[in-house]
Amino acid sequence: MKLLKKHSNKFISVLMLALSLILVSCAKDNEEDLYPPIGDNCNTENVSYTQTVVPILNNNNCVSCHAGAGASGGIQLDSHNAVAAAAASGRLLGAIKHEAGYSAMPQGGSKLSDCEISQIDAWIAQGALEN
Ligand code: HEC
């Protein structure tokens, strides 16, 4: 009887180990689905208006449609004040993330990269500073 108990404890330990390995590997799969890696080279810590946000807006033609008095949709993206206002209203992120309820931007162009979106997101989270 004592011997049997010893064996069944061992069996249970092996079973638990196997189960926890399965759980760990499932958890990892889910994490990658929920938070796709944005790449090792994506710097979301040292972001600034002049070094990060302006180049992204220029490289994606945002400014060609969103400058001056006749800016498309009444959204100007050619000055810090205007970009900060679009950020504060939630429209900037809504548009570039293609969220429901916002017009997907850039109009007629392909969606910004995950890294570019994360960098603009980070700049807004850091206070949308004129830096
Ligand atoms: C070819 C011209 C064009 C380009 C390029 C363009 N936009 Fe727009 N954008 C528009 C027009 C037109 C509207 C307003 C009409 C609409 O809402 O569909 C608009 C609307 C918006 C809005 C308001 C969205 C809302 O639903 O409130 C934001 C924010 C915006 N654009 C940001 C951007 C950003 C950021 C880029 C670059 C990644 C960009 N746009 C590129 C033409 C453009």
PDB file of C-alpha atoms and ligand atoms in Angstrom:
ATOM      1  CA  MET A   1       0.000   0.000   0.000  1.00  0.00           C
ATOM      2  CA  LYS A   2       2.793   2.359   0.899  1.00  0.00           C
ATOM      3  CA  LEU A   3       4.619   1.454  -2.310  1.00  0.00           C
ATOM      4  CA  LEU A   4       1.543   2.113  -4.421  1.00  0.00           C
ATOM      5  CA  LYS A   5       1.111   5.539  -2.859  1.00  0.00           C
ATOM      6  CA  LYS A   6       4.707   6.408  -3.626  1.00  0.00           C
ATOM      7  CA  HIS A   7       4.256   5.478  -7.293  1.00  0.00           C
ATOM      8  CA  SER A   8       1.026   7.370  -7.700  1.00  0.00           C
ATOM      9  CA  ASN A   9       2.645  10.492  -6.234  1.00  0.00           C
ATOM     10  CA  LYS A  10       5.366  10.219  -8.814  1.00  0.00           C
ATOM     11  CA  PHE A  11       2.794   9.747 -11.558  1.00  0.00           C
ATOM     12  CA  ILE A  12       0.886  12.812 -10.403  1.00  0.00           C
ATOM     13  CA  SER A  13       4.084  14.870 -10.392  1.00  0.00           C
ATOM     14  CA  VAL A  14       4.875  13.879 -13.955  1.00  0.00           C
ATOM     15  CA  LEU A  15       1.304  14.603 -14.972  1.00  0.00           C
ATOM     16  CA  MET A  16       1.411  18.036 -13.352  1.00  0.00           C
ATOM     17  CA  LEU A  17       4.687  18.836 -15.069  1.00  0.00           C
ATOM     18  CA  ALA A  18       3.264  17.832 -18.440  1.00  0.00           C
ATOM     19  CA  LEU A  19       0.119  19.872 -17.834  1.00  0.00           C
ATOM     20  CA  SER A  20       2.051  22.953 -16.821  1.00  0.00           C
ATOM     21  CA  LEU A  21       4.244  22.684 -19.915  1.00  0.00           C
ATOM     22  CA  ILE A  22       1.123  22.566 -22.067  1.00  0.00           C
ATOM     23  CA  LEU A  23      -0.348  25.560 -20.231  1.00  0.00           C
ATOM     24  CA  VAL A  24       2.849  27.572 -20.583  1.00  0.00           C
ATOM     25  CA  SER A  25       3.060  26.938 -24.332  1.00  0.00           C
ATOM     26  CA  CYS A  26      -0.608  27.886 -24.814  1.00  0.00           C
ATOM     27  CA  ALA A  27      -0.144  31.066 -22.814  1.00  0.00           C
ATOM     28  CA  LYS A  28       2.772  32.041 -25.039  1.00  0.00           C
ATOM     29  CA  ASP A  29       0.759  31.535 -28.241  1.00  0.00           C
ATOM     30  CA  ASN A  30      -2.046  33.704 -26.944  1.00  0.00           C
ATOM     31  CA  GLU A  31       0.297  36.457 -25.854  1.00  0.00           C
ATOM     32  CA  GLU A  32       1.782  36.677 -29.346  1.00  0.00           C
ATOM     33  CA  ASP A  33      -1.682  36.841 -30.900  1.00  0.00           C
ATOM     34  CA  LEU A  34      -2.763  39.626 -28.584  1.00  0.00           C
ATOM     35  CA  TYR A  35       0.432  41.649 -28.665  1.00  0.00           C
ATOM     36  CA  PRO A  36       2.181  41.079 -31.973  1.00  0.00           C
ATOM     37  CA  PRO A  37       5.873  41.906 -31.600  1.00  0.00           C
ATOM     38  CA  ILE A  38       6.534  45.341 -33.089  1.00  0.00           C
ATOM     39  CA  GLY A  39      10.146  44.558 -33.904  1.00  0.00           C
ATOM     40  CA  ASP A  40      13.383  44.910 -32.011  1.00  0.00           C
ATOM     41  CA  ASN A  41      14.330  48.105 -33.770  1.00  0.00           C
ATOM     42  CA  CYS A  42      11.217  50.072 -32.898  1.00  0.00           C
ATOM     43  CA  ASN A  43      12.212  52.823 -30.491  1.00  0.00           C
ATOM     44  CA  THR A  44       9.146  54.026 -28.601  1.00  0.00           C
ATOM     45  CA  GLU A  45      11.080  55.549 -25.709  1.00  0.00           C
ATOM     46  CA  ASN A  46      13.013  58.403 -27.277  1.00  0.00           C
ATOM     47  CA  VAL A  47      10.267  59.909 -29.387  1.00  0.00           C
ATOM     48  CA  SER A  48       9.815  63.595 -30.079  1.00  0.00           C
ATOM     49  CA  TYR A  49       7.684  65.875 -32.225  1.00  0.00           C
ATOM     50  CA  THR A  50      10.516  67.020 -34.500  1.00  0.00           C
ATOM     51  CA  GLN A  51      12.545  63.799 -34.685  1.00  0.00           C
ATOM     52  CA  THR A  52       9.709  61.262 -34.830  1.00  0.00           C
ATOM     53  CA  VAL A  53       6.236  62.644 -35.508  1.00  0.00           C
ATOM     54  CA  VAL A  54       7.028  65.219 -38.224  1.00  0.00           C
ATOM     55  CA  PRO A  55       9.081  62.754 -40.342  1.00  0.00           C
ATOM     56  CA  ILE A  56       6.306  60.129 -40.098  1.00  0.00           C
ATOM     57  CA  LEU A  57       3.652  62.672 -41.170  1.00  0.00           C
ATOM     58  CA  ASN A  58       5.850  63.873 -44.047  1.00  0.00           C
ATOM     59  CA  ASN A  59       6.862  60.410 -45.227  1.00  0.00           C
ATOM     60  CA  ASN A  60       3.222  59.328 -45.402  1.00  0.00           C
ATOM     61  CA  ASN A  61       1.973  62.383 -47.306  1.00  0.00           C
ATOM     62  CA  CYS A  62      -0.264  63.426 -44.411  1.00  0.00           C
ATOM     63  CA  VAL A  63       0.885  67.021 -44.635  1.00  0.00           C
ATOM     64  CA  SER A  64       0.167  67.334 -48.364  1.00  0.00           C
ATOM     65  CA  CYS A  65      -3.568  66.943 -47.678  1.00  0.00           C
ATOM     66  CA  HIS A  66      -3.631  68.397 -44.165  1.00  0.00           C
ATOM     67  CA  ALA A  67      -2.008  71.807 -44.358  1.00  0.00           C
ATOM     68  CA  GLY A  68      -3.280  75.344 -44.280  1.00  0.00           C
ATOM     69  CA  ALA A  69      -6.764  76.770 -44.236  1.00  0.00           C
ATOM     70  CA  GLY A  70      -8.218  74.308 -46.752  1.00  0.00           C
ATOM     71  CA  ALA A  71      -6.882  71.217 -44.970  1.00  0.00           C
ATOM     72  CA  SER A  72      -8.852  68.031 -45.656  1.00  0.00           C
ATOM     73  CA  GLY A  73     -11.480  67.291 -43.047  1.00  0.00           C
ATOM     74  CA  GLY A  74     -10.533  70.518 -41.253  1.00  0.00           C
ATOM     75  CA  ILE A  75      -7.554  68.656 -39.777  1.00  0.00           C
ATOM     76  CA  GLN A  76      -4.232  70.490 -39.994  1.00  0.00           C
ATOM     77  CA  LEU A  77      -1.081  68.514 -39.429  1.00  0.00           C
ATOM     78  CA  ASP A  78       1.469  71.189 -40.288  1.00  0.00           C
ATOM     79  CA  SER A  79       2.113  72.678 -36.847  1.00  0.00           C
ATOM     80  CA  HIS A  80       2.657  71.345 -33.357  1.00  0.00           C
ATOM     81  CA  ASN A  81      -0.509  72.996 -32.013  1.00  0.00           C
ATOM     82  CA  ALA A  82      -2.665  71.478 -34.731  1.00  0.00           C
ATOM     83  CA  VAL A  83      -1.165  67.986 -34.431  1.00  0.00           C
ATOM     84  CA  ALA A  84      -1.519  68.122 -30.638  1.00  0.00           C
ATOM     85  CA  ALA A  85      -5.183  69.116 -31.054  1.00  0.00           C
ATOM     86  CA  ALA A  86      -5.837  66.194 -33.427  1.00  0.00           C
ATOM     87  CA  ALA A  87      -4.095  63.944 -30.912  1.00  0.00           C
ATOM     88  CA  ALA A  88      -6.096  65.271 -27.955  1.00  0.00           C
ATOM     89  CA  SER A  89      -9.403  64.697 -29.748  1.00  0.00           C
ATOM     90  CA  GLY A  90      -8.484  61.049 -30.340  1.00  0.00           C
ATOM     91  CA  ARG A  91      -8.922  61.523 -34.081  1.00  0.00           C
ATOM     92  CA  LEU A  92      -5.226  61.204 -34.959  1.00  0.00           C
ATOM     93  CA  LEU A  93      -4.838  57.758 -33.384  1.00  0.00           C
ATOM     94  CA  GLY A  94      -8.318  56.657 -34.460  1.00  0.00           C
ATOM     95  CA  ALA A  95      -7.497  57.492 -38.074  1.00  0.00           C
ATOM     96  CA  ILE A  96      -4.025  55.897 -38.250  1.00  0.00           C
ATOM     97  CA  LYS A  97      -5.127  52.793 -36.309  1.00  0.00           C
ATOM     98  CA  HIS A  98      -8.115  52.417 -38.638  1.00  0.00           C
ATOM     99  CA  GLU A  99     -10.493  52.318 -35.676  1.00  0.00           C
ATOM    100  CA  ALA A 100     -14.223  52.115 -36.216  1.00  0.00           C
ATOM    101  CA  GLY A 101     -15.850  55.547 -36.309  1.00  0.00           C
ATOM    102  CA  TYR A 102     -12.811  57.285 -37.839  1.00  0.00           C
ATOM    103  CA  SER A 103     -11.792  57.776 -41.434  1.00  0.00           C
ATOM    104  CA  ALA A 104      -8.841  55.460 -42.112  1.00  0.00           C
ATOM    105  CA  MET A 105      -5.645  57.378 -42.913  1.00  0.00           C
ATOM    106  CA  PRO A 106      -3.605  57.954 -44.954  1.00  0.00           C
ATOM    107  CA  GLN A 107      -6.402  58.289 -47.493  1.00  0.00           C
ATOM    108  CA  GLY A 108      -5.401  56.461 -50.685  1.00  0.00           C
ATOM    109  CA  GLY A 109      -2.201  55.145 -49.087  1.00  0.00           C
ATOM    110  CA  SER A 110      -1.221  52.084 -47.101  1.00  0.00           C
ATOM    111  CA  LYS A 111      -1.578  51.929 -43.343  1.00  0.00           C
ATOM    112  CA  LEU A 112       1.382  53.169 -41.303  1.00  0.00           C
ATOM    113  CA  SER A 113       3.726  50.461 -40.007  1.00  0.00           C
ATOM    114  CA  ASP A 114       3.090  49.067 -36.522  1.00  0.00           C
ATOM    115  CA  CYS A 115       6.260  50.822 -35.392  1.00  0.00           C
ATOM    116  CA  GLU A 116       5.180  54.233 -36.718  1.00  0.00           C
ATOM    117  CA  ILE A 117       1.783  53.865 -35.033  1.00  0.00           C
ATOM    118  CA  SER A 118       3.425  52.834 -31.747  1.00  0.00           C
ATOM    119  CA  GLN A 119       5.784  55.802 -31.899  1.00  0.00           C
ATOM    120  CA  ILE A 120       2.970  58.318 -32.428  1.00  0.00           C
ATOM    121  CA  ASP A 121       1.000  56.574 -29.688  1.00  0.00           C
ATOM    122  CA  ALA A 122       4.019  56.882 -27.365  1.00  0.00           C
ATOM    123  CA  TRP A 123       4.537  60.576 -28.199  1.00  0.00           C
ATOM    124  CA  ILE A 124       0.879  61.273 -27.313  1.00  0.00           C
ATOM    125  CA  ALA A 125       1.130  59.208 -24.120  1.00  0.00           C
ATOM    126  CA  GLN A 126       4.183  61.266 -23.128  1.00  0.00           C
ATOM    127  CA  GLY A 127       2.095  64.450 -23.370  1.00  0.00           C
ATOM    128  CA  ALA A 128       2.234  65.334 -27.102  1.00  0.00           C
ATOM    129  CA  LEU A 129       5.072  67.734 -26.299  1.00  0.00           C
ATOM    130  CA  GLU A 130       6.620  70.247 -28.668  1.00  0.00           C
ATOM    131  CA  ASN A 131      10.013  68.611 -28.410  1.00  0.00           C
TER     132      ASN A 131
HETATM  133  C1  HEC B   1      -5.000  62.211 -50.212  1.00  0.00           C
HETATM  134  C2  HEC B   1      -5.294  63.116 -49.121  1.00  0.00           C
HETATM  135  C3  HEC B   1      -5.083  62.629 -47.702  1.00  0.00           C
HETATM  136  C4  HEC B   1      -3.959  62.060 -47.160  1.00  0.00           C
HETATM  137  C5  HEC B   1      -2.663  61.652 -47.860  1.00  0.00           C
HETATM  138  C6  HEC B   1      -4.219  61.920 -45.746  1.00  0.00           C
HETATM  139  N1  HEC B   1      -5.474  62.384 -45.446  1.00  0.00           N
HETATM  140 FE1  HEC B   1      -6.315  62.505 -43.616  1.00  0.00          FE
HETATM  141  N2  HEC B   1      -8.075  63.098 -44.428  1.00  0.00           N
HETATM  142  C7  HEC B   1      -8.272  63.365 -45.765  1.00  0.00           C
HETATM  143  C8  HEC B   1      -9.653  63.740 -45.974  1.00  0.00           C
HETATM  144  C9  HEC B   1     -10.292  64.111 -47.317  1.00  0.00           C
HETATM  145  C10 HEC B   1     -10.260  63.706 -44.709  1.00  0.00           C
HETATM  146  C11 HEC B   1     -11.696  64.065 -44.366  1.00  0.00           C
HETATM  147  C12 HEC B   1     -12.680  63.204 -45.040  1.00  0.00           C
HETATM  148  C13 HEC B   1     -12.879  61.954 -44.293  1.00  0.00           C
HETATM  149  O1  HEC B   1     -13.041  62.030 -43.078  1.00  0.00           O
HETATM  150  O2  HEC B   1     -12.880  60.891 -44.923  1.00  0.00           O
HETATM  151  C14 HEC B   1      -9.245  63.306 -43.755  1.00  0.00           C
HETATM  152  C15 HEC B   1      -9.464  63.141 -42.409  1.00  0.00           C
HETATM  153  C16 HEC B   1      -8.444  62.914 -41.483  1.00  0.00           C
HETATM  154  C17 HEC B   1      -8.616  62.883 -40.049  1.00  0.00           C
HETATM  155  C18 HEC B   1      -9.931  62.996 -39.309  1.00  0.00           C
HETATM  156  C19 HEC B   1     -10.461  61.568 -39.198  1.00  0.00           C
HETATM  157  C20 HEC B   1     -11.737  61.451 -38.425  1.00  0.00           C
HETATM  158  O3  HEC B   1     -12.462  60.487 -38.680  1.00  0.00           O
HETATM  159  O4  HEC B   1     -11.976  62.267 -37.538  1.00  0.00           O
HETATM  160  C21 HEC B   1      -7.375  62.680 -39.492  1.00  0.00           C
HETATM  161  C22 HEC B   1      -7.033  62.598 -38.005  1.00  0.00           C
HETATM  162  C23 HEC B   1      -6.450  62.543 -40.570  1.00  0.00           C
HETATM  163  N3  HEC B   1      -7.118  62.691 -41.762  1.00  0.00           N
HETATM  164  C24 HEC B   1      -5.108  62.279 -40.409  1.00  0.00           C
HETATM  165  C25 HEC B   1      -4.266  61.898 -41.453  1.00  0.00           C
HETATM  166  C26 HEC B   1      -2.938  61.356 -41.257  1.00  0.00           C
HETATM  167  C27 HEC B   1      -2.254  61.170 -39.919  1.00  0.00           C
HETATM  168  C28 HEC B   1      -2.446  61.087 -42.498  1.00  0.00           C
HETATM  169  C29 HEC B   1      -1.125  60.448 -42.842  1.00  0.00           C
HETATM  170  C30 HEC B   1      -0.856  59.184 -42.211  1.00  0.00           C
HETATM  171  C31 HEC B   1      -3.464  61.488 -43.459  1.00  0.00           C
HETATM  172  N4  HEC B   1      -4.558  61.959 -42.788  1.00  0.00           N
HETATM  173  C32 HEC B   1      -3.310  61.405 -44.847  1.00  0.00           C
HETATM  174  C33 HEC B   1      -7.318  63.314 -46.764  1.00  0.00           C
HETATM  175  C34 HEC B   1      -6.043  62.805 -46.633  1.00  0.00           C
END
